[in-house]
Amino acid sequence: MSSPKRIGSIIVVTGPSGVGKNTVVEQVLDNVDGIAHSISITTRDKRPGEQEGKDYFFRTRAEFEKLIAQNEFLEWAEFAGCLYGTPKAWVKEQIENGLDVILEIEVQGAMQIAKQCPESVLVFLSPPSFDALKERLNGRATETPEKIAVRLEKAKNELTQRHLFNFEIINDNLEVAVSNLIHIIHAERCRILKAQ
Ligand code: ADP
Ligand code: 5GP
């Protein structure tokens, strides 16, 4: 009995800035084979230590807008004054090669993926409390206090959107959160595929 060729899944990890999306995703990538991490394009300034093509592809607003006009994004959104988007052709190529692809994106972009790719796996990462989120953003210290305040204000609304997604993982104990995401990915791989 032959099974249809497996197309990879799009796994969206969303949630407020500072909740730990990057931390959780990096650990999942270290522990699961057959999975690729989509590198987004952004107009945000590079943080110390960030690398072109590893953390993001850093572009000017004019360059980003040209990519929008050329329909190069699977989704894109404006977040805290900067643009962020997922390169469509790269993601499509990976999933057609049978790899799962993780998108680590903010909530408006995740909602676009939910509409356009309803078969994707949508995971919302929640903080154990609002105070914990505040502490994490302050502790990461990659933004000025003013910019942190903007992200926290945004988070209040984002947290009300979690019911729009398939799974919620509370990122309290990091090891547990990572293990939960790994289990979700493995469960998705066990799904019975419908013949085309
Ligand atoms: P995001 O990608 O969602 O913006 P990060 O992965 O950059 O968030 O995490 C924000 C900060 O919170 C980092 O300093 C990270 O080390 C810390 N962090 C992540 N997960 C946890 C956790 N479970 N407990 C405590 N701190 C955490
Ligand atoms: P940061 O500036 O902290 O790197 O990212 C700000 C927010 O944008 C984070 O929540 C991050 O996950 C999200 N983000 C990163 N890349 C993308 C993307 O391609 N699309 C969308 N919609 N959000 C993204």
PDB file of C-alpha atoms and ligand atoms in Angstrom:
ATOM      1  CA  MET A   1       0.000   0.000   0.000  1.00  0.00           C
ATOM      2  CA  SER A   2       1.639   3.288  -1.018  1.00  0.00           C
ATOM      3  CA  SER A   3       1.073   6.474   0.964  1.00  0.00           C
ATOM      4  CA  PRO A   4       0.940   9.871  -0.698  1.00  0.00           C
ATOM      5  CA  LYS A   5       4.235  11.805  -0.535  1.00  0.00           C
ATOM      6  CA  ARG A   6       4.342  13.866   2.639  1.00  0.00           C
ATOM      7  CA  ILE A   7       4.304  17.600   2.200  1.00  0.00           C
ATOM      8  CA  GLY A   8       5.869  19.372   5.199  1.00  0.00           C
ATOM      9  CA  SER A   9       3.748  21.344   7.638  1.00  0.00           C
ATOM     10  CA  ILE A  10       3.874  25.036   8.388  1.00  0.00           C
ATOM     11  CA  ILE A  11       4.172  25.371  12.157  1.00  0.00           C
ATOM     12  CA  VAL A  12       3.410  28.876  13.384  1.00  0.00           C
ATOM     13  CA  VAL A  13       4.690  29.898  16.804  1.00  0.00           C
ATOM     14  CA  THR A  14       3.142  33.186  17.815  1.00  0.00           C
ATOM     15  CA  GLY A  15       2.573  35.179  20.992  1.00  0.00           C
ATOM     16  CA  PRO A  16       3.625  38.527  22.459  1.00  0.00           C
ATOM     17  CA  SER A  17       7.126  39.907  22.124  1.00  0.00           C
ATOM     18  CA  GLY A  18       9.306  38.623  24.960  1.00  0.00           C
ATOM     19  CA  VAL A  19       7.223  35.531  25.735  1.00  0.00           C
ATOM     20  CA  GLY A  20      10.098  33.277  24.632  1.00  0.00           C
ATOM     21  CA  LYS A  21       9.231  32.293  21.045  1.00  0.00           C
ATOM     22  CA  ASN A  22      12.847  32.444  19.863  1.00  0.00           C
ATOM     23  CA  THR A  23      14.178  30.641  22.940  1.00  0.00           C
ATOM     24  CA  VAL A  24      11.660  27.796  22.620  1.00  0.00           C
ATOM     25  CA  VAL A  25      12.023  27.478  18.828  1.00  0.00           C
ATOM     26  CA  GLU A  26      15.855  27.335  18.959  1.00  0.00           C
ATOM     27  CA  GLN A  27      15.683  24.435  21.413  1.00  0.00           C
ATOM     28  CA  VAL A  28      13.111  22.619  19.293  1.00  0.00           C
ATOM     29  CA  LEU A  29      15.333  23.004  16.209  1.00  0.00           C
ATOM     30  CA  ASP A  30      18.240  21.473  18.147  1.00  0.00           C
ATOM     31  CA  ASN A  31      16.137  18.446  19.037  1.00  0.00           C
ATOM     32  CA  VAL A  32      13.972  17.631  16.018  1.00  0.00           C
ATOM     33  CA  ASP A  33      15.141  16.487  12.565  1.00  0.00           C
ATOM     34  CA  GLY A  34      13.441  17.411   9.314  1.00  0.00           C
ATOM     35  CA  ILE A  35      12.516  20.911  10.370  1.00  0.00           C
ATOM     36  CA  ALA A  36      13.621  24.286   9.019  1.00  0.00           C
ATOM     37  CA  HIS A  37      13.402  27.766  10.528  1.00  0.00           C
ATOM     38  CA  SER A  38      12.066  30.491   8.291  1.00  0.00           C
ATOM     39  CA  ILE A  39      14.289  33.577   8.373  1.00  0.00           C
ATOM     40  CA  SER A  40      12.125  36.690   8.145  1.00  0.00           C
ATOM     41  CA  ILE A  41      12.809  39.951   6.397  1.00  0.00           C
ATOM     42  CA  THR A  42      12.602  43.087   8.553  1.00  0.00           C
ATOM     43  CA  THR A  43      13.129  46.849   8.443  1.00  0.00           C
ATOM     44  CA  ARG A  44      14.129  46.863  12.124  1.00  0.00           C
ATOM     45  CA  ASP A  45      17.677  47.950  13.038  1.00  0.00           C
ATOM     46  CA  LYS A  46      20.101  45.117  13.710  1.00  0.00           C
ATOM     47  CA  ARG A  47      20.661  44.425  17.429  1.00  0.00           C
ATOM     48  CA  PRO A  48      24.222  43.874  18.648  1.00  0.00           C
ATOM     49  CA  GLY A  49      25.177  40.303  17.813  1.00  0.00           C
ATOM     50  CA  GLU A  50      22.462  39.767  15.214  1.00  0.00           C
ATOM     51  CA  GLN A  51      23.598  38.458  11.827  1.00  0.00           C
ATOM     52  CA  GLU A  52      22.243  39.048   8.346  1.00  0.00           C
ATOM     53  CA  GLY A  53      20.655  35.843   7.041  1.00  0.00           C
ATOM     54  CA  LYS A  54      20.780  34.104  10.429  1.00  0.00           C
ATOM     55  CA  ASP A  55      18.519  36.218  12.616  1.00  0.00           C
ATOM     56  CA  TYR A  56      16.820  38.219   9.864  1.00  0.00           C
ATOM     57  CA  PHE A  57      17.381  39.639   6.408  1.00  0.00           C
ATOM     58  CA  PHE A  58      17.656  43.367   7.215  1.00  0.00           C
ATOM     59  CA  ARG A  59      16.199  45.625   4.519  1.00  0.00           C
ATOM     60  CA  THR A  60      15.186  49.263   4.112  1.00  0.00           C
ATOM     61  CA  ARG A  61      11.500  50.183   4.127  1.00  0.00           C
ATOM     62  CA  ALA A  62      11.701  50.940   0.375  1.00  0.00           C
ATOM     63  CA  GLU A  63      13.192  47.504  -0.328  1.00  0.00           C
ATOM     64  CA  PHE A  64      10.547  45.841   1.847  1.00  0.00           C
ATOM     65  CA  GLU A  65       7.739  47.707   0.082  1.00  0.00           C
ATOM     66  CA  LYS A  66       9.102  46.550  -3.271  1.00  0.00           C
ATOM     67  CA  LEU A  67       8.934  42.934  -2.044  1.00  0.00           C
ATOM     68  CA  ILE A  68       5.304  43.504  -0.972  1.00  0.00           C
ATOM     69  CA  ALA A  69       4.481  44.836  -4.453  1.00  0.00           C
ATOM     70  CA  GLN A  70       6.180  41.770  -6.007  1.00  0.00           C
ATOM     71  CA  ASN A  71       3.984  39.494  -3.850  1.00  0.00           C
ATOM     72  CA  GLU A  72       7.069  37.888  -2.264  1.00  0.00           C
ATOM     73  CA  PHE A  73       5.569  37.474   1.225  1.00  0.00           C
ATOM     74  CA  LEU A  74       3.491  34.636   2.632  1.00  0.00           C
ATOM     75  CA  GLU A  75       2.464  37.155   5.297  1.00  0.00           C
ATOM     76  CA  TRP A  76       3.791  40.448   6.570  1.00  0.00           C
ATOM     77  CA  ALA A  77       2.871  42.907   9.307  1.00  0.00           C
ATOM     78  CA  GLU A  78       3.870  46.181  10.884  1.00  0.00           C
ATOM     79  CA  PHE A  79       4.912  45.705  14.496  1.00  0.00           C
ATOM     80  CA  ALA A  80       6.063  48.486  16.825  1.00  0.00           C
ATOM     81  CA  GLY A  81       6.938  50.746  13.886  1.00  0.00           C
ATOM     82  CA  CYS A  82       8.886  48.187  11.800  1.00  0.00           C
ATOM     83  CA  LEU A  83       7.887  45.790   9.025  1.00  0.00           C
ATOM     84  CA  TYR A  84       8.368  42.027   9.260  1.00  0.00           C
ATOM     85  CA  GLY A  85       7.558  39.389   6.647  1.00  0.00           C
ATOM     86  CA  THR A  86       7.947  35.712   5.743  1.00  0.00           C
ATOM     87  CA  PRO A  87       9.524  34.890   2.345  1.00  0.00           C
ATOM     88  CA  LYS A  88       6.951  32.864   0.411  1.00  0.00           C
ATOM     89  CA  ALA A  89       9.095  31.059  -2.196  1.00  0.00           C
ATOM     90  CA  TRP A  90      11.549  29.680   0.383  1.00  0.00           C
ATOM     91  CA  VAL A  91       8.797  28.299   2.645  1.00  0.00           C
ATOM     92  CA  LYS A  92       7.012  26.702  -0.317  1.00  0.00           C
ATOM     93  CA  GLU A  93      10.233  25.020  -1.483  1.00  0.00           C
ATOM     94  CA  GLN A  94      10.941  23.550   1.975  1.00  0.00           C
ATOM     95  CA  ILE A  95       7.484  22.082   2.489  1.00  0.00           C
ATOM     96  CA  GLU A  96       7.439  20.645  -1.042  1.00  0.00           C
ATOM     97  CA  ASN A  97      10.705  18.886  -0.130  1.00  0.00           C
ATOM     98  CA  GLY A  98       8.924  17.334   2.859  1.00  0.00           C
ATOM     99  CA  LEU A  99      10.493  19.528   5.551  1.00  0.00           C
ATOM    100  CA  ASP A 100       8.384  21.124   8.271  1.00  0.00           C
ATOM    101  CA  VAL A 101       8.903  24.867   8.540  1.00  0.00           C
ATOM    102  CA  ILE A 102       8.622  26.884  11.755  1.00  0.00           C
ATOM    103  CA  LEU A 103       7.496  30.494  11.460  1.00  0.00           C
ATOM    104  CA  GLU A 104       8.169  32.528  14.564  1.00  0.00           C
ATOM    105  CA  ILE A 105       5.933  35.537  14.003  1.00  0.00           C
ATOM    106  CA  GLU A 106       3.720  38.064  15.763  1.00  0.00           C
ATOM    107  CA  VAL A 107      -0.045  37.715  16.065  1.00  0.00           C
ATOM    108  CA  GLN A 108      -1.365  39.681  13.033  1.00  0.00           C
ATOM    109  CA  GLY A 109       0.899  37.681  10.700  1.00  0.00           C
ATOM    110  CA  ALA A 110      -0.153  34.420  12.363  1.00  0.00           C
ATOM    111  CA  MET A 111      -3.789  35.325  11.722  1.00  0.00           C
ATOM    112  CA  GLN A 112      -2.984  35.847   8.017  1.00  0.00           C
ATOM    113  CA  ILE A 113      -1.410  32.365   7.874  1.00  0.00           C
ATOM    114  CA  ALA A 114      -4.488  30.917   9.608  1.00  0.00           C
ATOM    115  CA  LYS A 115      -6.650  32.297   6.785  1.00  0.00           C
ATOM    116  CA  GLN A 116      -4.356  31.537   3.842  1.00  0.00           C
ATOM    117  CA  CYS A 117      -2.966  28.170   4.959  1.00  0.00           C
ATOM    118  CA  PRO A 118      -5.729  26.640   7.109  1.00  0.00           C
ATOM    119  CA  GLU A 119      -3.851  23.305   7.242  1.00  0.00           C
ATOM    120  CA  SER A 120      -0.960  24.912   9.152  1.00  0.00           C
ATOM    121  CA  VAL A 121      -0.384  24.221  12.843  1.00  0.00           C
ATOM    122  CA  LEU A 122      -0.994  27.360  14.903  1.00  0.00           C
ATOM    123  CA  VAL A 123       0.609  27.507  18.326  1.00  0.00           C
ATOM    124  CA  PHE A 124       0.159  30.437  20.724  1.00  0.00           C
ATOM    125  CA  LEU A 125       2.852  30.834  23.364  1.00  0.00           C
ATOM    126  CA  SER A 126       1.550  32.509  26.521  1.00  0.00           C
ATOM    127  CA  PRO A 127       3.500  33.932  29.462  1.00  0.00           C
ATOM    128  CA  PRO A 128       2.688  32.569  32.933  1.00  0.00           C
ATOM    129  CA  SER A 129       1.635  36.133  33.856  1.00  0.00           C
ATOM    130  CA  PHE A 130       1.791  39.681  32.522  1.00  0.00           C
ATOM    131  CA  ASP A 131       4.437  40.522  35.134  1.00  0.00           C
ATOM    132  CA  ALA A 132       6.604  37.651  33.900  1.00  0.00           C
ATOM    133  CA  LEU A 133       6.347  39.033  30.350  1.00  0.00           C
ATOM    134  CA  LYS A 134       7.386  42.452  31.600  1.00  0.00           C
ATOM    135  CA  GLU A 135      10.359  40.948  33.446  1.00  0.00           C
ATOM    136  CA  ARG A 136      11.469  39.013  30.355  1.00  0.00           C
ATOM    137  CA  LEU A 137      11.382  42.056  28.086  1.00  0.00           C
ATOM    138  CA  ASN A 138      13.208  44.149  30.681  1.00  0.00           C
ATOM    139  CA  GLY A 139      15.688  41.331  31.321  1.00  0.00           C
ATOM    140  CA  ARG A 140      16.405  40.854  27.590  1.00  0.00           C
ATOM    141  CA  ALA A 141      17.120  44.596  27.472  1.00  0.00           C
ATOM    142  CA  THR A 142      17.240  44.756  23.664  1.00  0.00           C
ATOM    143  CA  GLU A 143      14.872  47.749  23.498  1.00  0.00           C
ATOM    144  CA  THR A 144      14.711  51.110  25.236  1.00  0.00           C
ATOM    145  CA  PRO A 145      12.171  51.418  28.106  1.00  0.00           C
ATOM    146  CA  GLU A 146       9.899  53.399  25.714  1.00  0.00           C
ATOM    147  CA  LYS A 147       9.988  50.640  23.106  1.00  0.00           C
ATOM    148  CA  ILE A 148       9.398  47.993  25.766  1.00  0.00           C
ATOM    149  CA  ALA A 149       6.318  49.932  26.896  1.00  0.00           C
ATOM    150  CA  VAL A 150       4.961  49.877  23.307  1.00  0.00           C
ATOM    151  CA  ARG A 151       5.503  46.092  23.091  1.00  0.00           C
ATOM    152  CA  LEU A 152       3.801  45.522  26.469  1.00  0.00           C
ATOM    153  CA  GLU A 153       0.821  47.652  25.482  1.00  0.00           C
ATOM    154  CA  LYS A 154       0.526  45.612  22.266  1.00  0.00           C
ATOM    155  CA  ALA A 155       0.775  42.380  24.267  1.00  0.00           C
ATOM    156  CA  LYS A 156      -2.434  43.181  26.188  1.00  0.00           C
ATOM    157  CA  ASN A 157      -4.442  42.960  22.980  1.00  0.00           C
ATOM    158  CA  GLU A 158      -2.433  40.039  21.551  1.00  0.00           C
ATOM    159  CA  LEU A 159      -3.171  37.944  24.633  1.00  0.00           C
ATOM    160  CA  THR A 160      -6.911  38.280  23.957  1.00  0.00           C
ATOM    161  CA  GLN A 161      -6.400  36.644  20.517  1.00  0.00           C
ATOM    162  CA  ARG A 162      -5.097  33.297  21.712  1.00  0.00           C
ATOM    163  CA  HIS A 163      -8.417  31.490  21.180  1.00  0.00           C
ATOM    164  CA  LEU A 164      -7.928  31.955  17.400  1.00  0.00           C
ATOM    165  CA  PHE A 165      -5.130  29.351  17.358  1.00  0.00           C
ATOM    166  CA  ASN A 166      -5.024  25.532  17.604  1.00  0.00           C
ATOM    167  CA  PHE A 167      -2.765  25.091  20.625  1.00  0.00           C
ATOM    168  CA  GLU A 168      -1.706  27.156  23.624  1.00  0.00           C
ATOM    169  CA  ILE A 169       1.597  26.461  25.365  1.00  0.00           C
ATOM    170  CA  ILE A 170       2.298  28.354  28.574  1.00  0.00           C
ATOM    171  CA  ASN A 171       6.015  29.140  28.622  1.00  0.00           C
ATOM    172  CA  ASP A 172       6.595  28.937  32.371  1.00  0.00           C
ATOM    173  CA  ASN A 173       9.101  26.118  32.724  1.00  0.00           C
ATOM    174  CA  LEU A 174      11.162  26.291  29.520  1.00  0.00           C
ATOM    175  CA  GLU A 175      11.836  22.550  29.338  1.00  0.00           C
ATOM    176  CA  VAL A 176       8.117  21.750  29.562  1.00  0.00           C
ATOM    177  CA  ALA A 177       7.248  24.334  26.890  1.00  0.00           C
ATOM    178  CA  VAL A 178       9.891  22.928  24.518  1.00  0.00           C
ATOM    179  CA  SER A 179       8.707  19.379  25.138  1.00  0.00           C
ATOM    180  CA  ASN A 180       5.084  20.369  24.453  1.00  0.00           C
ATOM    181  CA  LEU A 181       5.990  21.937  21.119  1.00  0.00           C
ATOM    182  CA  ILE A 182       8.044  18.870  20.143  1.00  0.00           C
ATOM    183  CA  HIS A 183       5.044  16.649  20.948  1.00  0.00           C
ATOM    184  CA  ILE A 184       2.746  18.802  18.811  1.00  0.00           C
ATOM    185  CA  ILE A 185       5.173  18.525  15.856  1.00  0.00           C
ATOM    186  CA  HIS A 186       5.427  14.743  16.235  1.00  0.00           C
ATOM    187  CA  ALA A 187       1.643  14.411  16.514  1.00  0.00           C
ATOM    188  CA  GLU A 188       1.234  16.374  13.283  1.00  0.00           C
ATOM    189  CA  ARG A 189       3.634  13.980  11.566  1.00  0.00           C
ATOM    190  CA  CYS A 190       1.357  11.083  12.558  1.00  0.00           C
ATOM    191  CA  ARG A 191      -1.674  12.597  10.828  1.00  0.00           C
ATOM    192  CA  ILE A 192      -3.242  10.284   8.235  1.00  0.00           C
ATOM    193  CA  LEU A 193      -2.822  11.906   4.836  1.00  0.00           C
ATOM    194  CA  LYS A 194      -5.751  12.040   2.446  1.00  0.00           C
ATOM    195  CA  ALA A 195      -4.889  10.833  -1.095  1.00  0.00           C
ATOM    196  CA  GLN A 196      -4.718  13.767  -3.548  1.00  0.00           C
TER     197      GLN A 196
HETATM  198  P1  ADP B   1      10.440  36.390  21.865  1.00  0.00           P
HETATM  199  O1  ADP B   1      11.179  35.653  20.752  1.00  0.00           O
HETATM  200  O2  ADP B   1       9.052  35.858  22.077  1.00  0.00           O
HETATM  201  O3  ADP B   1      10.443  37.878  21.702  1.00  0.00           O
HETATM  202  P2  ADP B   1      12.739  35.600  23.534  1.00  0.00           P
HETATM  203  O4  ADP B   1      12.946  34.170  23.125  1.00  0.00           O
HETATM  204  O5  ADP B   1      13.708  36.610  23.008  1.00  0.00           O
HETATM  205  O6  ADP B   1      11.227  36.084  23.228  1.00  0.00           O
HETATM  206  O7  ADP B   1      12.730  35.612  25.126  1.00  0.00           O
HETATM  207  C1  ADP B   1      12.640  36.824  25.855  1.00  0.00           C
HETATM  208  C2  ADP B   1      13.464  36.691  27.134  1.00  0.00           C
HETATM  209  O8  ADP B   1      12.818  35.759  28.006  1.00  0.00           O
HETATM  210  C3  ADP B   1      14.880  36.167  26.890  1.00  0.00           C
HETATM  211  O9  ADP B   1      15.777  36.895  27.709  1.00  0.00           O
HETATM  212  C4  ADP B   1      14.795  34.694  27.310  1.00  0.00           C
HETATM  213  O10 ADP B   1      16.029  34.219  27.786  1.00  0.00           O
HETATM  214  C5  ADP B   1      13.735  34.719  28.396  1.00  0.00           C
HETATM  215  N1  ADP B   1      12.951  33.462  28.519  1.00  0.00           N
HETATM  216  C6  ADP B   1      12.459  32.707  27.514  1.00  0.00           C
HETATM  217  N2  ADP B   1      11.770  31.643  28.008  1.00  0.00           N
HETATM  218  C7  ADP B   1      11.822  31.757  29.354  1.00  0.00           C
HETATM  219  C8  ADP B   1      11.282  30.965  30.439  1.00  0.00           C
HETATM  220  N3  ADP B   1      10.560  29.857  30.236  1.00  0.00           N
HETATM  221  N4  ADP B   1      11.532  31.382  31.706  1.00  0.00           N
HETATM  222  C9  ADP B   1      12.259  32.516  31.941  1.00  0.00           C
HETATM  223  N5  ADP B   1      12.791  33.289  30.962  1.00  0.00           N
HETATM  224  C10 ADP B   1      12.572  32.923  29.691  1.00  0.00           C
HETATM  225  P1  5GP B   2      11.767  41.485  17.213  1.00  0.00           P
HETATM  226  O1  5GP B   2      11.887  42.932  16.826  1.00  0.00           O
HETATM  227  O2  5GP B   2      11.661  41.307  18.717  1.00  0.00           O
HETATM  228  O3  5GP B   2      12.819  40.600  16.586  1.00  0.00           O
HETATM  229  O4  5GP B   2      10.372  40.975  16.610  1.00  0.00           O
HETATM  230  C1  5GP B   2       9.174  41.637  16.908  1.00  0.00           C
HETATM  231  C2  5GP B   2       8.019  40.690  16.662  1.00  0.00           C
HETATM  232  O5  5GP B   2       7.928  40.419  15.257  1.00  0.00           O
HETATM  233  C3  5GP B   2       8.211  39.340  17.344  1.00  0.00           C
HETATM  234  O6  5GP B   2       6.978  38.958  17.943  1.00  0.00           O
HETATM  235  C4  5GP B   2       8.578  38.424  16.213  1.00  0.00           C
HETATM  236  O7  5GP B   2       8.186  37.085  16.436  1.00  0.00           O
HETATM  237  C5  5GP B   2       7.777  39.023  15.084  1.00  0.00           C
HETATM  238  N1  5GP B   2       8.241  38.625  13.748  1.00  0.00           N
HETATM  239  C6  5GP B   2       9.474  38.229  13.372  1.00  0.00           C
HETATM  240  N2  5GP B   2       9.471  37.912  12.069  1.00  0.00           N
HETATM  241  C7  5GP B   2       8.211  38.086  11.620  1.00  0.00           C
HETATM  242  C8  5GP B   2       7.573  37.889  10.340  1.00  0.00           C
HETATM  243  O8  5GP B   2       8.156  37.460   9.338  1.00  0.00           O
HETATM  244  N3  5GP B   2       6.246  38.202  10.268  1.00  0.00           N
HETATM  245  C9  5GP B   2       5.549  38.662  11.330  1.00  0.00           C
HETATM  246  N4  5GP B   2       4.246  38.906  11.144  1.00  0.00           N
HETATM  247  N5  5GP B   2       6.109  38.832  12.537  1.00  0.00           N
HETATM  248  C10 5GP B   2       7.426  38.553  12.681  1.00  0.00           C
END
